[in-house]
Coordinates of C-alpha atoms in Angstrom, one line a residue:
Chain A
X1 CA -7.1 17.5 0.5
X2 CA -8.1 20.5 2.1
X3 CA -5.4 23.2 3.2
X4 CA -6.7 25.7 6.1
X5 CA -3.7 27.9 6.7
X6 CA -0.8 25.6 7.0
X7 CA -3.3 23.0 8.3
X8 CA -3.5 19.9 5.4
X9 CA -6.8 17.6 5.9
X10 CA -6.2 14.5 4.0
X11 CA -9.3 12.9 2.2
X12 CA -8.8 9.4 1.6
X13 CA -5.7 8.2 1.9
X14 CA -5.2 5.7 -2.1
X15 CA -1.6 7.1 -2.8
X16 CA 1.2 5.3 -2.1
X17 CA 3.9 8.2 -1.7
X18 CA 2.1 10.3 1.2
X19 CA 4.9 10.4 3.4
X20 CA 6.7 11.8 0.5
X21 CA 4.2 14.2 -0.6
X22 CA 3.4 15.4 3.4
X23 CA 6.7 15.5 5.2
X24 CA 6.4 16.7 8.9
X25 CA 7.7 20.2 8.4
X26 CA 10.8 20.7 10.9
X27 CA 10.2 22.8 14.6
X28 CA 11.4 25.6 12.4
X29 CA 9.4 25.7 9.4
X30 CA 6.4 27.4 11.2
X31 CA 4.8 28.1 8.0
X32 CA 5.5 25.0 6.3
X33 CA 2.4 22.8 5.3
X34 CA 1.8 19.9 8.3
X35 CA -0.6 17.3 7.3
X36 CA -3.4 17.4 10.4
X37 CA -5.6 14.9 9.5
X38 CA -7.8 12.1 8.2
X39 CA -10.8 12.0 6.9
X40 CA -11.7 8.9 5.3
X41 CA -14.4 8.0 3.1
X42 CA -14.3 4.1 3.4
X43 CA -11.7 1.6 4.0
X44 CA -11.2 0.0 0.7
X45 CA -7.8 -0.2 -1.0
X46 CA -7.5 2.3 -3.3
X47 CA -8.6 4.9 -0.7
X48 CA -6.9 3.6 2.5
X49 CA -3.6 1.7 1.4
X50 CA -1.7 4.6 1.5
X51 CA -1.8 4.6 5.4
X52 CA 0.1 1.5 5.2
X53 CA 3.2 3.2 5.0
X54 CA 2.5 6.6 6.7
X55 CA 1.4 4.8 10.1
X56 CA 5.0 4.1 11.0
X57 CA 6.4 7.3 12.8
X58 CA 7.1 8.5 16.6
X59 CA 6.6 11.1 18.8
X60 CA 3.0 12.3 16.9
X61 CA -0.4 10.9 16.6
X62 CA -2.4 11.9 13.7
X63 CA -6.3 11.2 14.3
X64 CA -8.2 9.5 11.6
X65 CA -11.9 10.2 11.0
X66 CA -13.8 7.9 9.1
X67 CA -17.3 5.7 9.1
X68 CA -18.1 2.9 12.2
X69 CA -16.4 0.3 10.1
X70 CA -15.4 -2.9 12.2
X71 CA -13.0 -4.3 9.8
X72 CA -10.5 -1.1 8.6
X73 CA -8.4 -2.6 6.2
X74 CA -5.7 -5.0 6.0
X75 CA -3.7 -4.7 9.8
X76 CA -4.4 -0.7 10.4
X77 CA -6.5 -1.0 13.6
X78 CA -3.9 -4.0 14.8
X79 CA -0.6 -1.6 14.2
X80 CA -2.0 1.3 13.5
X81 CA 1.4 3.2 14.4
X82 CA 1.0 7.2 15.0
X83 CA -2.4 6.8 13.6
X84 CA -5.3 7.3 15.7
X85 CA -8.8 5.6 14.1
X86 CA -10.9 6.1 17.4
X87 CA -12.2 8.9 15.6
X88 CA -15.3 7.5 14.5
X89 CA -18.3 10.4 12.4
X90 CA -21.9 9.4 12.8
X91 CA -24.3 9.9 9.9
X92 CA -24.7 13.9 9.9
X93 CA -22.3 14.3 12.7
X94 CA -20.5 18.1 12.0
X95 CA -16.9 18.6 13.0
X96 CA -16.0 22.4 13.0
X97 CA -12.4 22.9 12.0
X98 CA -11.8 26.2 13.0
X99 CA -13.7 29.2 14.4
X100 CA -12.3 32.3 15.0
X101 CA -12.7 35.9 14.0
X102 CA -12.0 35.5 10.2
X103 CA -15.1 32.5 10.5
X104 CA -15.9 28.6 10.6
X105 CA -15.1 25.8 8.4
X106 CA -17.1 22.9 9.0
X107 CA -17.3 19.4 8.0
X108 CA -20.6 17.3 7.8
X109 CA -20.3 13.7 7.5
X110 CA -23.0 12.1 5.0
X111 CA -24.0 9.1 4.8
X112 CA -23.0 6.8 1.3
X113 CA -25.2 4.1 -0.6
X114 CA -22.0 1.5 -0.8
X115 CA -20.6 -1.9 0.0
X116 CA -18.6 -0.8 2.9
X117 CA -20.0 2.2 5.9
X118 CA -19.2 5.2 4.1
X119 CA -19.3 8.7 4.6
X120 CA -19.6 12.0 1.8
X121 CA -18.2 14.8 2.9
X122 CA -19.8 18.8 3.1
X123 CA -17.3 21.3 3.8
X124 CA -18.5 24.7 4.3
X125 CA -16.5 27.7 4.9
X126 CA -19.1 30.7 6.5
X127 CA -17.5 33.4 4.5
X128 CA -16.9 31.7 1.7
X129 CA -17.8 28.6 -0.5
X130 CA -19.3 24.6 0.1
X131 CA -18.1 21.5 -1.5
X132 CA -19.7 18.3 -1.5
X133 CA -17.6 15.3 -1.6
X134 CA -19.4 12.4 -2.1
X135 CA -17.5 9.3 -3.3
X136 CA -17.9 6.1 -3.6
X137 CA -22.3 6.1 -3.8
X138 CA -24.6 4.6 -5.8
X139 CA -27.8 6.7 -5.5
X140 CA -28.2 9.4 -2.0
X141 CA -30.6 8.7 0.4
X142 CA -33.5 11.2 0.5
X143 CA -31.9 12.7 3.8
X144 CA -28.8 13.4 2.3
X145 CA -30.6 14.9 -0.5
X146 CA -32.5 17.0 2.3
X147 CA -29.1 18.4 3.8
X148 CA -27.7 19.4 0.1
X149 CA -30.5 21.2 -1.3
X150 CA -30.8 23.2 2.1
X151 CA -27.4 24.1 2.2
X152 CA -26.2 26.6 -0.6
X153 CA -23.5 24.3 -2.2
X154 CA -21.1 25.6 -4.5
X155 CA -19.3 22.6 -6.0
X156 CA -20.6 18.7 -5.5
X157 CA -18.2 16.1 -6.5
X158 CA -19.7 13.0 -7.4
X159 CA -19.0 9.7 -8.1
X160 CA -19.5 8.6 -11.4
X161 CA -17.5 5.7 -12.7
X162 CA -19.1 3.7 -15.8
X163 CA -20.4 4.7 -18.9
X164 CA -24.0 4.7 -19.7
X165 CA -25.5 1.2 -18.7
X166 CA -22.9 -0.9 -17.0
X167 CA -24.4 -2.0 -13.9
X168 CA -22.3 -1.8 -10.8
X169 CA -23.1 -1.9 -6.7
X170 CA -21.5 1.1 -4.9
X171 CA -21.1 3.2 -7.9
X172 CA -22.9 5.0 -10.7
X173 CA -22.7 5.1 -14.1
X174 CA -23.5 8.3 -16.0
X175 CA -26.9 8.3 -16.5
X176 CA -27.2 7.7 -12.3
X177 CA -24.7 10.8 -11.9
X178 CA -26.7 12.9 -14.0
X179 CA -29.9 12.3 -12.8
X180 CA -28.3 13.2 -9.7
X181 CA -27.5 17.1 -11.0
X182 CA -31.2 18.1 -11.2
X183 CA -32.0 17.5 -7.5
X184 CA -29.1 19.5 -6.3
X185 CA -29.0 23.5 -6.8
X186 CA -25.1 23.9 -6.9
X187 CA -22.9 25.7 -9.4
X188 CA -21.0 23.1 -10.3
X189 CA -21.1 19.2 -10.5
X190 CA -17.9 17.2 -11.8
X191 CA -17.7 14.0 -11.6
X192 CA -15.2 11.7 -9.5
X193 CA -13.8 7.6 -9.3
X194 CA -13.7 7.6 -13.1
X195 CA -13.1 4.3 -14.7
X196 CA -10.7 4.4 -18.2
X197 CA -14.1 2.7 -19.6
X198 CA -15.7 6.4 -19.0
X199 CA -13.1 8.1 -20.1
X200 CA -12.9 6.6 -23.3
X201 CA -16.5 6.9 -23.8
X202 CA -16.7 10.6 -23.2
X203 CA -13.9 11.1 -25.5
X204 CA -16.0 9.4 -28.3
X205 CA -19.1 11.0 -26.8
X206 CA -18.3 14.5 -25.3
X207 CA -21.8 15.6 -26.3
X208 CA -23.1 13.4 -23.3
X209 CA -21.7 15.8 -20.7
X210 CA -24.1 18.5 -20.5
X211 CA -23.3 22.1 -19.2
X212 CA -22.5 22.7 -15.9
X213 CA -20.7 18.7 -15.4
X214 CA -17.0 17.9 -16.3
X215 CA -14.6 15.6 -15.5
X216 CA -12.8 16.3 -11.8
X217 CA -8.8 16.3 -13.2
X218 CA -5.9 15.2 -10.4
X219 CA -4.4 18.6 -9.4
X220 CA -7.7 20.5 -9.8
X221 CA -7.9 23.5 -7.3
X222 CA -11.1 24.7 -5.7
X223 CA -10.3 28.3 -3.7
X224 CA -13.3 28.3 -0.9
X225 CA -12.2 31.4 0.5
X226 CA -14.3 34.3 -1.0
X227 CA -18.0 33.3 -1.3
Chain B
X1 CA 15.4 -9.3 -6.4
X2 CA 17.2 -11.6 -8.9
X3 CA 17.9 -10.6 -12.2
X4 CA 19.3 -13.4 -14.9
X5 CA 19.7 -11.8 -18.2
X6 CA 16.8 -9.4 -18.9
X7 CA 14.3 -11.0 -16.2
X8 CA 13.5 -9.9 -13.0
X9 CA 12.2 -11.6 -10.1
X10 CA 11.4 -10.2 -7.0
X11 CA 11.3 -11.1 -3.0
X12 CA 9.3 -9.8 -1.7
X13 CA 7.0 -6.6 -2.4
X14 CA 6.6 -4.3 0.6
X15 CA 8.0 -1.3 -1.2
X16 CA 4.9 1.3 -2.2
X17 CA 6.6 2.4 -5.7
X18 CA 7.1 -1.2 -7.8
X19 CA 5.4 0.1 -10.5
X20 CA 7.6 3.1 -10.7
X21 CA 10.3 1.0 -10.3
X22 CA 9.5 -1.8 -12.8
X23 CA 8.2 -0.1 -15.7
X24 CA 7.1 -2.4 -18.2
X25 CA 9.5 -2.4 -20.9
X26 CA 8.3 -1.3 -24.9
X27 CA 8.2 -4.1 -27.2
X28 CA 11.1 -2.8 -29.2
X29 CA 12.9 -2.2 -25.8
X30 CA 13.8 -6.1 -26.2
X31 CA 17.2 -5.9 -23.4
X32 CA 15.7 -3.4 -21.0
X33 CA 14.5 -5.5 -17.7
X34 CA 11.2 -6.8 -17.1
X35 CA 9.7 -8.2 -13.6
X36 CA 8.9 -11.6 -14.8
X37 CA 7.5 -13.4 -11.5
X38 CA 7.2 -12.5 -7.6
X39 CA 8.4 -14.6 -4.8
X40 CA 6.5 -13.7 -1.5
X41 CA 7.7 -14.9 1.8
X42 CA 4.7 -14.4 3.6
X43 CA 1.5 -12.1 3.4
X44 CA 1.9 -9.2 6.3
X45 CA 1.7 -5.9 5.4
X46 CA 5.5 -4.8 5.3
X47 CA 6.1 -7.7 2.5
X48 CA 3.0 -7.3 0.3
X49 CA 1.7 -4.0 0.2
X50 CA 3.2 -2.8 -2.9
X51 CA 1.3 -5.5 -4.7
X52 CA -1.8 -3.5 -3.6
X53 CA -1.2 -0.9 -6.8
X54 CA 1.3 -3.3 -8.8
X55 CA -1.9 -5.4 -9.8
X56 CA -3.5 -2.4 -11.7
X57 CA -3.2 -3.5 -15.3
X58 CA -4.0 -5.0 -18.8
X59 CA -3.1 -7.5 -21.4
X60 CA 0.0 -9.8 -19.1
X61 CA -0.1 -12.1 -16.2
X62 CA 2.5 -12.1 -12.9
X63 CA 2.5 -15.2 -11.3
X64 CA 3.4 -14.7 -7.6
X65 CA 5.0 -17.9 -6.1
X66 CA 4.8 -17.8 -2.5
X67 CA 3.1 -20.1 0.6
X68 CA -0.2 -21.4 0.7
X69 CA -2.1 -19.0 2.7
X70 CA -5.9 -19.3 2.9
X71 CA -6.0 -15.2 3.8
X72 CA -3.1 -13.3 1.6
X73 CA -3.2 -9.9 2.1
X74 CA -5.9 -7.3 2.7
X75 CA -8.4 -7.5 -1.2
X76 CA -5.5 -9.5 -3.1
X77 CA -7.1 -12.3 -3.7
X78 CA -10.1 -10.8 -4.2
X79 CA -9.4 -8.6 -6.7
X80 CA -6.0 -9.8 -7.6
X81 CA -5.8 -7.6 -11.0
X82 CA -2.9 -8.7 -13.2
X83 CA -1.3 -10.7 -10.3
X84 CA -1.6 -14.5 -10.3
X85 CA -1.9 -16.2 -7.1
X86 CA -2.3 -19.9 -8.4
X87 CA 1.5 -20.7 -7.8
X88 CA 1.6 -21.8 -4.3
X89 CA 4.9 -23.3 -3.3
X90 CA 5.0 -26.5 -1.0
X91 CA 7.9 -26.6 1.6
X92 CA 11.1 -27.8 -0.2
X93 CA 10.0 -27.7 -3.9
X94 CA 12.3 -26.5 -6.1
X95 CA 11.4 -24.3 -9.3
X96 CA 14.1 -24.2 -11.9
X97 CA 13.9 -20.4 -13.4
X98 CA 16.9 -20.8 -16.2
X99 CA 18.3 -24.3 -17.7
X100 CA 20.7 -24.5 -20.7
X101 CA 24.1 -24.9 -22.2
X102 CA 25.0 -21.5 -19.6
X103 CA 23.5 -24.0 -16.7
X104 CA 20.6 -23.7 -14.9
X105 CA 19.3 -21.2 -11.6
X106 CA 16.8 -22.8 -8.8
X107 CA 15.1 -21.6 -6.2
X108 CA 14.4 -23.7 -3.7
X109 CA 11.1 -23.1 -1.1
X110 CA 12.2 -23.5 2.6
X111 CA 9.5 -23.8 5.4
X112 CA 10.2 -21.0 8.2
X113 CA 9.0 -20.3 11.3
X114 CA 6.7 -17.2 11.1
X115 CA 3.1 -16.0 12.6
X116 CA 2.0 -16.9 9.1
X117 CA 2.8 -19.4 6.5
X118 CA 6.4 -18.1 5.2
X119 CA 8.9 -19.6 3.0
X120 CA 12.5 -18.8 3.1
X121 CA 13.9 -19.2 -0.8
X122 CA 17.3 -20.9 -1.2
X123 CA 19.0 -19.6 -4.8
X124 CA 21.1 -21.8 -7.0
X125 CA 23.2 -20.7 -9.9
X126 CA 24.8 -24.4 -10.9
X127 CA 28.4 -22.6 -12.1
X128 CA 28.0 -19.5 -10.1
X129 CA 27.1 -19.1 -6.0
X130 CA 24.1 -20.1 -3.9
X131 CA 22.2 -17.1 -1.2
X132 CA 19.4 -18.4 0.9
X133 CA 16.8 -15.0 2.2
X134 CA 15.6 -16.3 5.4
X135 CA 13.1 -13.8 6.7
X136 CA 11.0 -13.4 9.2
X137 CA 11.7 -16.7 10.7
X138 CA 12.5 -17.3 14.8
X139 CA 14.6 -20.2 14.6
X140 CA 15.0 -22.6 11.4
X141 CA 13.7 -26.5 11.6
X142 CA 16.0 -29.3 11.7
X143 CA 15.1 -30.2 8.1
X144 CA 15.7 -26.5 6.8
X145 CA 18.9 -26.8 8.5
X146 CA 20.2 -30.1 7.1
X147 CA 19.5 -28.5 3.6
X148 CA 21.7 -26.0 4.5
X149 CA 24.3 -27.9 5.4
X150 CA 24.2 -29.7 2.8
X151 CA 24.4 -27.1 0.1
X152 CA 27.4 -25.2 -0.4
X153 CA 25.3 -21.8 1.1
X154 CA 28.0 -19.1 0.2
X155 CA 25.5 -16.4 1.4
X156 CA 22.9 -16.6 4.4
X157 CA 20.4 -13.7 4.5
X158 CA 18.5 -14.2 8.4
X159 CA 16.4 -12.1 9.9
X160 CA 18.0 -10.5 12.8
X161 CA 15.0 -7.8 13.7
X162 CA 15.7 -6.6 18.0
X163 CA 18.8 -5.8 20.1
X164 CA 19.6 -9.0 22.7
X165 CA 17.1 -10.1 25.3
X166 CA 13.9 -8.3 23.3
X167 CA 12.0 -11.2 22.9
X168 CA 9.7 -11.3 19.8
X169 CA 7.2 -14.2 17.9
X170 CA 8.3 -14.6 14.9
X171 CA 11.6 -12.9 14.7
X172 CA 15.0 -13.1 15.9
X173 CA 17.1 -10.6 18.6
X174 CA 21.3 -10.8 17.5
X175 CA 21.9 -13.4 19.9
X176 CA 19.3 -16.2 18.5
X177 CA 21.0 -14.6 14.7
X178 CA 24.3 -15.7 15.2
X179 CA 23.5 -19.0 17.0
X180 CA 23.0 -20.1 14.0
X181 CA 25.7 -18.8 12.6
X182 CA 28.2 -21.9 13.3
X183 CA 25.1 -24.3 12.7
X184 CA 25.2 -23.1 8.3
X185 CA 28.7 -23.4 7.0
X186 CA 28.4 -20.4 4.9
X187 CA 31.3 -17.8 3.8
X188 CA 29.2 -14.5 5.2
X189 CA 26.0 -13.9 6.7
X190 CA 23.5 -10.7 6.3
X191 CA 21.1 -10.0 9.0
X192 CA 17.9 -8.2 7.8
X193 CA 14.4 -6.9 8.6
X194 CA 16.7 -4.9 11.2
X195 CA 14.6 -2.5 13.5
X196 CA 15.7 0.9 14.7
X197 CA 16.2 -0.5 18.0
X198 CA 19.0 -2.9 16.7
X199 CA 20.5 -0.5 14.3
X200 CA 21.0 1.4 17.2
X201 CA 22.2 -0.8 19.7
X202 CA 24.9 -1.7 17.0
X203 CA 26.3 1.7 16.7
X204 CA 26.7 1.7 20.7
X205 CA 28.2 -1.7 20.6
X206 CA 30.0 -2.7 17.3
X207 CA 32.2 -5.4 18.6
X208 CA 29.2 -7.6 19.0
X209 CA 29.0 -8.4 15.4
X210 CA 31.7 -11.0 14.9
X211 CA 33.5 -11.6 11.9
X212 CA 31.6 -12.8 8.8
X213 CA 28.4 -11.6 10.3
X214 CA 27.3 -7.6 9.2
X215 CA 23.8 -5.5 8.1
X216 CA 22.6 -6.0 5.2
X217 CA 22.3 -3.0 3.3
X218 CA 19.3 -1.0 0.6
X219 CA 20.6 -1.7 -2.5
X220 CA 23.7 -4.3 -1.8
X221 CA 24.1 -6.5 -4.8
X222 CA 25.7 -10.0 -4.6
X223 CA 26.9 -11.6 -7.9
X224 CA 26.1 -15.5 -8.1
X225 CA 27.1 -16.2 -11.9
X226 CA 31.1 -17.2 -11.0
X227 CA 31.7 -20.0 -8.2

């Protein structure tokens, strides 16, 4: 998620308790955290089923934006409830969040090598920092490249979901992650969609992460505020 | 759900937090309760979606008994995880769950009249009480309601889903509930998969539930081992 103020932008939606975890704050709590909107990756299960639940609600529409993708998932676009998916991103299409006299933030949808339409996202704040969420890929076309080694990117978040070898369509294993960090000049690289089969690998082989990649944790805070 | 001893089984699995809620007992936890099987009426969203995470797992097999539907729900079948889907049920067959010197419990598949295939489930407990769940049904065929009749049903769950005169597919408004009330000699009737709309048409008007006839409630329990 990203939090602008009290504005929360939800990235993929996999949890199941989101109407738990973002409660629509009362007329009164005018400080409270509201969640905005949507941006969605893909819709595959474990990033879209928590809409399931969190489409039922009145008096409020909450706008989804996500990848050209006829099919959704499950029943969404046939009851999609207070959710609103005509909010379609073309490859490279830029949304700008805010500007106002403090600056911009800005989100850049890039196109993903997967099985479904997908879309990576670039956020970049203009006084501050640029993450790059790109999840679920295997590979980056060269015009995504392109974009990410113009822009200065802070922090890229990548998926990276096998260990070294197993072959999978839509996702990378290490070795693909890692020849990944070379070819884009950002501070930081850590790695995203990771199976237990990783994890368990690394732990028996923490020697293969080399410096400057790490493992993204739940919870893990980014502060994009100060450049 | 049905519990019998240390087993579980559910109806039903639209709630997001099953695995929270059925926590898969130790091995030297040997009386703490396990979900054993799933019984699924149908495959829409609202009754199935918690299966979406519940699947997530190693080393055991659920088998989910439920109707014969080519589509299921959303990437189940696809990717159905620890859940087994082999166990269709054919209208009127009769599983028996528990029999010995205690007697025996039998659930009993009944055909419904849904937007999809759905199966009602009649519950027997041979020296206790019998409950048949009958949602989301509009109307219940001649044959389901012979078998009614000629069970001694203590408890009839129906689906009563709209206020009267809101016509639906699928599901019942009160008045098309409790006409078949006098058609199932039963000693009390639930009505379920109750809408807001109902709910509160029912607060305005509370003589319009007769006697023997109320809401089911979250959480009400009904004990079937003494006749």
């Amino acid at each position: 998620m990203l939090q602008i103020g009290r504005d929360v932008y939800l990235f993929d939606s996999g949890l199941m308790d989101l109407r738990e975890r973002f409660p629509m704050p009362a007329a009164d709590e005018v400080e409270a955290p509201r969640l905005t909107a949507i941006f969605q990756t893909h819709y595959h299960a474990d990033h879209a089923q928590g809409l399931l639940s969190l489409r039922w609600g009145e008096g409020m529409s909450l706008p989804v934006y996500g990848p050209d993708d006829a099919v959704g998932f499950a029943d969404l676009y046939k009851h999609p409830g207070i959710l609103d998916f005509s909010h379609t991103l073309a490859p490279f299409q830029c949304l700008t969040l805010v500007d106002n006299d403090t600056g911009s933030v800005t989100v850049t949808a890039l196109p993903l090598e997967h099985s479904r339409p997908t879309l990576g996202y670039l956020i970049e704040v203009s006084k501050g920092k640029a993450i790059a969420y790109l999840t679920d890929t295997k590979g980056l076309s060269p015009e995504v490249l392109a974009l990410l080694r113009a822009k200065a990117v802070d922090y890229v978040l990548v998926d990276c979901t096998y260990p070294p070898g197993v072959k999978a369509k839509g996702h990378h294993h290490l070795h693909e992650a890692l020849a990944l960090v070379p070819q884009i000049p950002a501070k930081a690289f850590y790695l995203t969609h990771i199976d237990h089969s990783l994890e368990t690998y690394l732990i028996q082989h923490p020697e293969q992460l080399p410096t400057g990649v790490q493992l993204a944790q739940d919870g893990m805070c980014f502060d994009l505020s100060v450049a």
